[in-house]
CSV table of C-alpha atoms and ligand atoms in Angstrom, one decimal:
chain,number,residue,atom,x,y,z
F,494,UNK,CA,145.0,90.3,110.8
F,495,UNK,CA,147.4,87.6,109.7
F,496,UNK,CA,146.8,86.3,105.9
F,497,UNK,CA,145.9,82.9,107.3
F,498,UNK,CA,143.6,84.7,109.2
F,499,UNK,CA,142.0,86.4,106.7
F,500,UNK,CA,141.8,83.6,104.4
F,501,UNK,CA,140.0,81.5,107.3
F,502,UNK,CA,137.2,84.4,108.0
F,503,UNK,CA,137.0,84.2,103.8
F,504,UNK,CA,136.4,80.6,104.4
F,505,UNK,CA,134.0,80.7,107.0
F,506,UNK,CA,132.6,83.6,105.5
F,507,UNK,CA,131.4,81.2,102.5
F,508,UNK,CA,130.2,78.5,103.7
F,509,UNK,CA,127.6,80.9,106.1
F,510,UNK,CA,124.4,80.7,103.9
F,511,UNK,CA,123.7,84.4,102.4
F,512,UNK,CA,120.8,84.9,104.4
F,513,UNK,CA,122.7,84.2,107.9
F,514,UNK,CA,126.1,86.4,106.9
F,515,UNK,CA,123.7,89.3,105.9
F,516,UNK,CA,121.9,89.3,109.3
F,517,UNK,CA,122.1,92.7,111.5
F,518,UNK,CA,124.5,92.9,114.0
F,519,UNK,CA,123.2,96.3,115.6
F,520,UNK,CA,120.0,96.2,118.3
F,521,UNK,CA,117.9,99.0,119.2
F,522,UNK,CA,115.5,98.7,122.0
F,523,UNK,CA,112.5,101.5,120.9
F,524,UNK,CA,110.2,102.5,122.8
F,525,UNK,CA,106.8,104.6,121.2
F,526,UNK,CA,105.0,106.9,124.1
F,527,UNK,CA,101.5,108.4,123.3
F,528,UNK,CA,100.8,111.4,124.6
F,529,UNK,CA,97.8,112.4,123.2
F,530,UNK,CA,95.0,112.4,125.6
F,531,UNK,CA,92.1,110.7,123.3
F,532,UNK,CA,93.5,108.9,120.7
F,533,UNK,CA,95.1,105.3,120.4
F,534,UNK,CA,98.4,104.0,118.2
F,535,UNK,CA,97.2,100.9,116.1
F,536,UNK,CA,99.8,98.4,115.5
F,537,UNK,CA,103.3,100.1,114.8
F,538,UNK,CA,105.7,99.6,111.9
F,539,UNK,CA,109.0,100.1,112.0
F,540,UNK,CA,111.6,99.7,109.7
F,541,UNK,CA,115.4,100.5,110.2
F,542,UNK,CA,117.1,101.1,106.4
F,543,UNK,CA,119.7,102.8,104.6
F,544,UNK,CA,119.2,106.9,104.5
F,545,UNK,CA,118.7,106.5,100.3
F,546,UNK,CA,114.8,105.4,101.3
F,547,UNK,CA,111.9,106.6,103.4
F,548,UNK,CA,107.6,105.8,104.5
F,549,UNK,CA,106.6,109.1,102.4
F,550,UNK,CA,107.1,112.3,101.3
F,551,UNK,CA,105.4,115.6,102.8
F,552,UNK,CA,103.3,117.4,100.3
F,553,UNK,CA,103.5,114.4,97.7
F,554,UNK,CA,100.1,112.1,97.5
F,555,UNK,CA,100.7,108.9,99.2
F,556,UNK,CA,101.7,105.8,98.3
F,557,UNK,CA,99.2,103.2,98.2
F,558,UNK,CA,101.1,100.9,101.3
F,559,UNK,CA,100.4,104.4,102.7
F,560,UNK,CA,96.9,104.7,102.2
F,561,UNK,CA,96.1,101.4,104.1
F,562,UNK,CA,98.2,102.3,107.2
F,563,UNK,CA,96.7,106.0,107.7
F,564,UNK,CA,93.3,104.7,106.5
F,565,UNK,CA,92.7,101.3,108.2
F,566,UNK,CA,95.7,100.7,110.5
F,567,UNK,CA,96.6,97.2,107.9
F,568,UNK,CA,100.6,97.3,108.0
F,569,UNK,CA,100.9,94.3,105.6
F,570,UNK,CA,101.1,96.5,102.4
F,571,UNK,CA,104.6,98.4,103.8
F,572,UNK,CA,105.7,95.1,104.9
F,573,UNK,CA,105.3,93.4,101.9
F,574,UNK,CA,107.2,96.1,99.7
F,575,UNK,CA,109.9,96.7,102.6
F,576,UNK,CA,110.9,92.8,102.7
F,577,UNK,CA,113.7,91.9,101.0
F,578,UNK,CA,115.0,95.0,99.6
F,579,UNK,CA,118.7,95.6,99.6
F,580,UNK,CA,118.4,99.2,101.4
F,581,UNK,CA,116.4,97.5,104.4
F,582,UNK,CA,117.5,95.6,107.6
F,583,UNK,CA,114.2,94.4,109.3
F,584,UNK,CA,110.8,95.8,109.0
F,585,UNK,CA,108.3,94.9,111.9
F,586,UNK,CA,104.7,95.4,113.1
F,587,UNK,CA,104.4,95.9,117.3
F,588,UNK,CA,101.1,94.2,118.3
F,589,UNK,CA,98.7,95.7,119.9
F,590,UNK,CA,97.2,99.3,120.3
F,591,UNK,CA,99.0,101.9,122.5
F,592,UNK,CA,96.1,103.9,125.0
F,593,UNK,CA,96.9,107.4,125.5
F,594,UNK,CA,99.9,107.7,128.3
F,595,UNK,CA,100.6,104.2,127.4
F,596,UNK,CA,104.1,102.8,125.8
F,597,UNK,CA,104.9,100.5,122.8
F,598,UNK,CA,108.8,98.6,123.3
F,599,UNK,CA,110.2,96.8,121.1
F,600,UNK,CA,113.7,95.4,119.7
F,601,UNK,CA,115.5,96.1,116.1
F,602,UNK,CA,118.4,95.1,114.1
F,603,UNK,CA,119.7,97.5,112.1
F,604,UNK,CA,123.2,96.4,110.1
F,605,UNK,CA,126.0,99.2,110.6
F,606,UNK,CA,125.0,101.6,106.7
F,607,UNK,CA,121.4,101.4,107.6
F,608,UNK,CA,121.4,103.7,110.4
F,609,UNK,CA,118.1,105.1,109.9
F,610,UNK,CA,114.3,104.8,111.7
F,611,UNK,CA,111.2,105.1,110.1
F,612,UNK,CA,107.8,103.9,112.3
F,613,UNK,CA,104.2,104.8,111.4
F,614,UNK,CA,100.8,104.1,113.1
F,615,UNK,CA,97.3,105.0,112.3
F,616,UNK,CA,95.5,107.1,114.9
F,617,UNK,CA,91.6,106.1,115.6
F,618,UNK,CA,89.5,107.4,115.6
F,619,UNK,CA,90.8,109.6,112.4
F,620,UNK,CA,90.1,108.5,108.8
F,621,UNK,CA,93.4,109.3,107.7
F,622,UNK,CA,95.5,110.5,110.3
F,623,UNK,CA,99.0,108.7,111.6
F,624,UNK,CA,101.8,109.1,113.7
F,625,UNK,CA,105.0,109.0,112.2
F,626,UNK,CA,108.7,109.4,112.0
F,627,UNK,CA,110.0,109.2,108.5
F,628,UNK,CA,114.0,108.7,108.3
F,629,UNK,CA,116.0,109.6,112.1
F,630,UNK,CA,119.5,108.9,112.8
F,631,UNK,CA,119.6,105.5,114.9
F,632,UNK,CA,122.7,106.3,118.4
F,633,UNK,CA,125.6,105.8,117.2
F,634,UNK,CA,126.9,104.9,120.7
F,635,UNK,CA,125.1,103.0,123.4
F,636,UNK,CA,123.3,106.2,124.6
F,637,UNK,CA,119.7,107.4,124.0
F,638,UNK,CA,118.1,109.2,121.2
F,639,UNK,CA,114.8,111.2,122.0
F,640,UNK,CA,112.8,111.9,119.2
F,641,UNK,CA,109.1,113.6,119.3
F,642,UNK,CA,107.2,112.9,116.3
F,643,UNK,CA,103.9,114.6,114.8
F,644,UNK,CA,100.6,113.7,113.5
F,645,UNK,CA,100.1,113.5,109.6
F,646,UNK,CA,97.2,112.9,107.2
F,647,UNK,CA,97.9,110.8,104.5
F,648,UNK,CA,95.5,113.4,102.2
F,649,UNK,CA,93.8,110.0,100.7
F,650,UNK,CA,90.1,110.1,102.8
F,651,UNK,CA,87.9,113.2,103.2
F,652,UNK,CA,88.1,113.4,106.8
F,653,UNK,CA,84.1,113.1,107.2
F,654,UNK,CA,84.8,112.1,111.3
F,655,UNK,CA,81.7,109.7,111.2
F,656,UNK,CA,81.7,106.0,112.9
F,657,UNK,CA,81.0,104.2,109.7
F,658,UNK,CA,84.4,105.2,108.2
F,659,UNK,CA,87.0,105.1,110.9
F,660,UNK,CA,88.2,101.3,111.9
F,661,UNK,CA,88.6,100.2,115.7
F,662,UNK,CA,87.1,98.0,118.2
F,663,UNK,CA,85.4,100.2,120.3
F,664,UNK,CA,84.6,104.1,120.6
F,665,UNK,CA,82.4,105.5,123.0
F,666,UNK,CA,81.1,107.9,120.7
F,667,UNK,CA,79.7,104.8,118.3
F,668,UNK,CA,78.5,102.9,121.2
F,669,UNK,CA,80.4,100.0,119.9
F,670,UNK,CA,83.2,100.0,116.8
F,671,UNK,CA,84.0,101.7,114.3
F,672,UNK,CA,83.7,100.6,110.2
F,673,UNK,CA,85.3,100.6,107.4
F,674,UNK,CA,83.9,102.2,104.7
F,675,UNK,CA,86.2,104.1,101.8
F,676,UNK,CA,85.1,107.6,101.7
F,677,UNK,CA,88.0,109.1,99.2
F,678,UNK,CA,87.8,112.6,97.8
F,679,UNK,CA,91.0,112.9,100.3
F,680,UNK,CA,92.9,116.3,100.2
F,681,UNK,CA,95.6,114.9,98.1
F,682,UNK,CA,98.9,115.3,99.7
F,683,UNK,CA,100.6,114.0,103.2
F,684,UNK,CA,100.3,116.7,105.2
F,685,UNK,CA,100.4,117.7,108.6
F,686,UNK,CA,97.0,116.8,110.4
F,687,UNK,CA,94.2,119.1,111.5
F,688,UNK,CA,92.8,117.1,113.9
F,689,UNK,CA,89.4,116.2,115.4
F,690,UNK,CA,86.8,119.2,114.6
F,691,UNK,CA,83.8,117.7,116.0
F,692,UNK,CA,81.6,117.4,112.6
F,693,UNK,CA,80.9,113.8,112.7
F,694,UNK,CA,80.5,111.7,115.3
F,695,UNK,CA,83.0,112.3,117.4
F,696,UNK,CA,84.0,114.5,120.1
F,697,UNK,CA,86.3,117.1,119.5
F,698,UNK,CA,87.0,117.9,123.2
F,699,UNK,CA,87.5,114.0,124.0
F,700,UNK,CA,89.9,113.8,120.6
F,701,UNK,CA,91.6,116.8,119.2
F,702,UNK,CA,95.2,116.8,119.6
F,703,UNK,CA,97.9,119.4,120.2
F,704,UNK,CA,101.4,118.4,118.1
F,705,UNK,CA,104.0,116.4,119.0
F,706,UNK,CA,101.6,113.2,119.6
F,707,UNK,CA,104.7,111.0,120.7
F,708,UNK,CA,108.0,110.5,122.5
F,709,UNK,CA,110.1,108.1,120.7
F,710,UNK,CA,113.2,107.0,122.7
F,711,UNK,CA,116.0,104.6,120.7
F,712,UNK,CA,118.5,103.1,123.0
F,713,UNK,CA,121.4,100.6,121.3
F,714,UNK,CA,121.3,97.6,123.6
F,715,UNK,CA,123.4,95.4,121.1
O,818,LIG,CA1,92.3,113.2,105.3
């Protein structure tokens, strides 16, 4: 690049508002597969970032923007910490909950350092329990990444398996929804989940689950 030239991008480089010059310039189409045979994906977040940051830590206790995810599917706690900060190109939430055998696609931006994937969803019915990936390498190429990711408990809600404390809109086992209370006393630490025993209210035979729980497949498209 000539000087001239150089100067010139400088130039148009300053008068682009902030916000517009740090846009992404790298798209991932991703697409989240359940394959559990009794359990549905509330509404997933993703986030594409810089390796320095992640969702959680196994064996830690969970952070609160956690604890509202894995506990009542609400992914405006992650987004409001994840917005704005530096390490972070977009965070989103895919509407919508993913049946079992069904597929959640969506589009990403992810600037060229922050070449890392983190997505989480609660699993009903479960009181705690969510399907994650916490930090995996975006393509670096136009090819396809396939990743298979496991169920977690966020260790914040005794897992009591009883109508009144796991959120959703309709299981067959409650003969309607689900509610919302707060049980607590949780185990105390993310950890991988246990699954569906069959103590509460729910089936284990309709809901237990074998790990991995998803196919996540990340394809550059831009
Ligand atoms: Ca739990």
């Amino acid at each position: 690049m000539t000087l001239s030239k150089t100067l010139f991008a400088a130039a148009v480089a300053a008068a682009l508002p902030a916000a517009f010059a740090a846009q992404p310039r790298l798209q991932y189409e991703v697409s989240v597969t359940n394959l559990t045979a009794g359990q549905q994906f509330t509404p997933v977040l993703a986030v594409t970032h810089r390796p320095a940051i992640g969702l959680f830590e196994l064996g830690a206790p969970a952070p609160d923007e956690l604890r509202s995810l894995a506990e009542g599917g609400n992914t405006g706690p992650y987004t409001q910490l994840l917005t704005g900060d530096g390490s972070v190109s977009q965070v989103l939430t895919n509407p919508g909950l993913t049946d079992p055998g069904a597929t959640a696609t969506f589009t990403i931006m992810a600037r060229p350092a922050h070449d890392r994937l983190s997505l989480a969803a609660m699993l009903i019915p479960t009181n705690d329990s969510f399907v994650a990936l916490d930090s995996v390498d975006l393509p670096e190429s136009f090819t396809e990444q396939v990743y298979y990711a496991r169920a977690y408990d966020s260790g914040t809600e005794t897992n009591d398996e009883l109508c009144a404390s796991i959120p959703g809109p309709y299981f067959v086992e409650c003969n309607g929804s689900g509610g919302g209370a707060q049980v607590g006393n949780g185990e105390g630490f993310v950890h991988v989940s246990s699954g569906m025993h069959g103590h509460g209210d729910f089936s284990e035979s309709l809901r237990d689950w074998r790990n991995p729980i998803a196919q996540v497949r990340i394809r550059r498209v831009r």
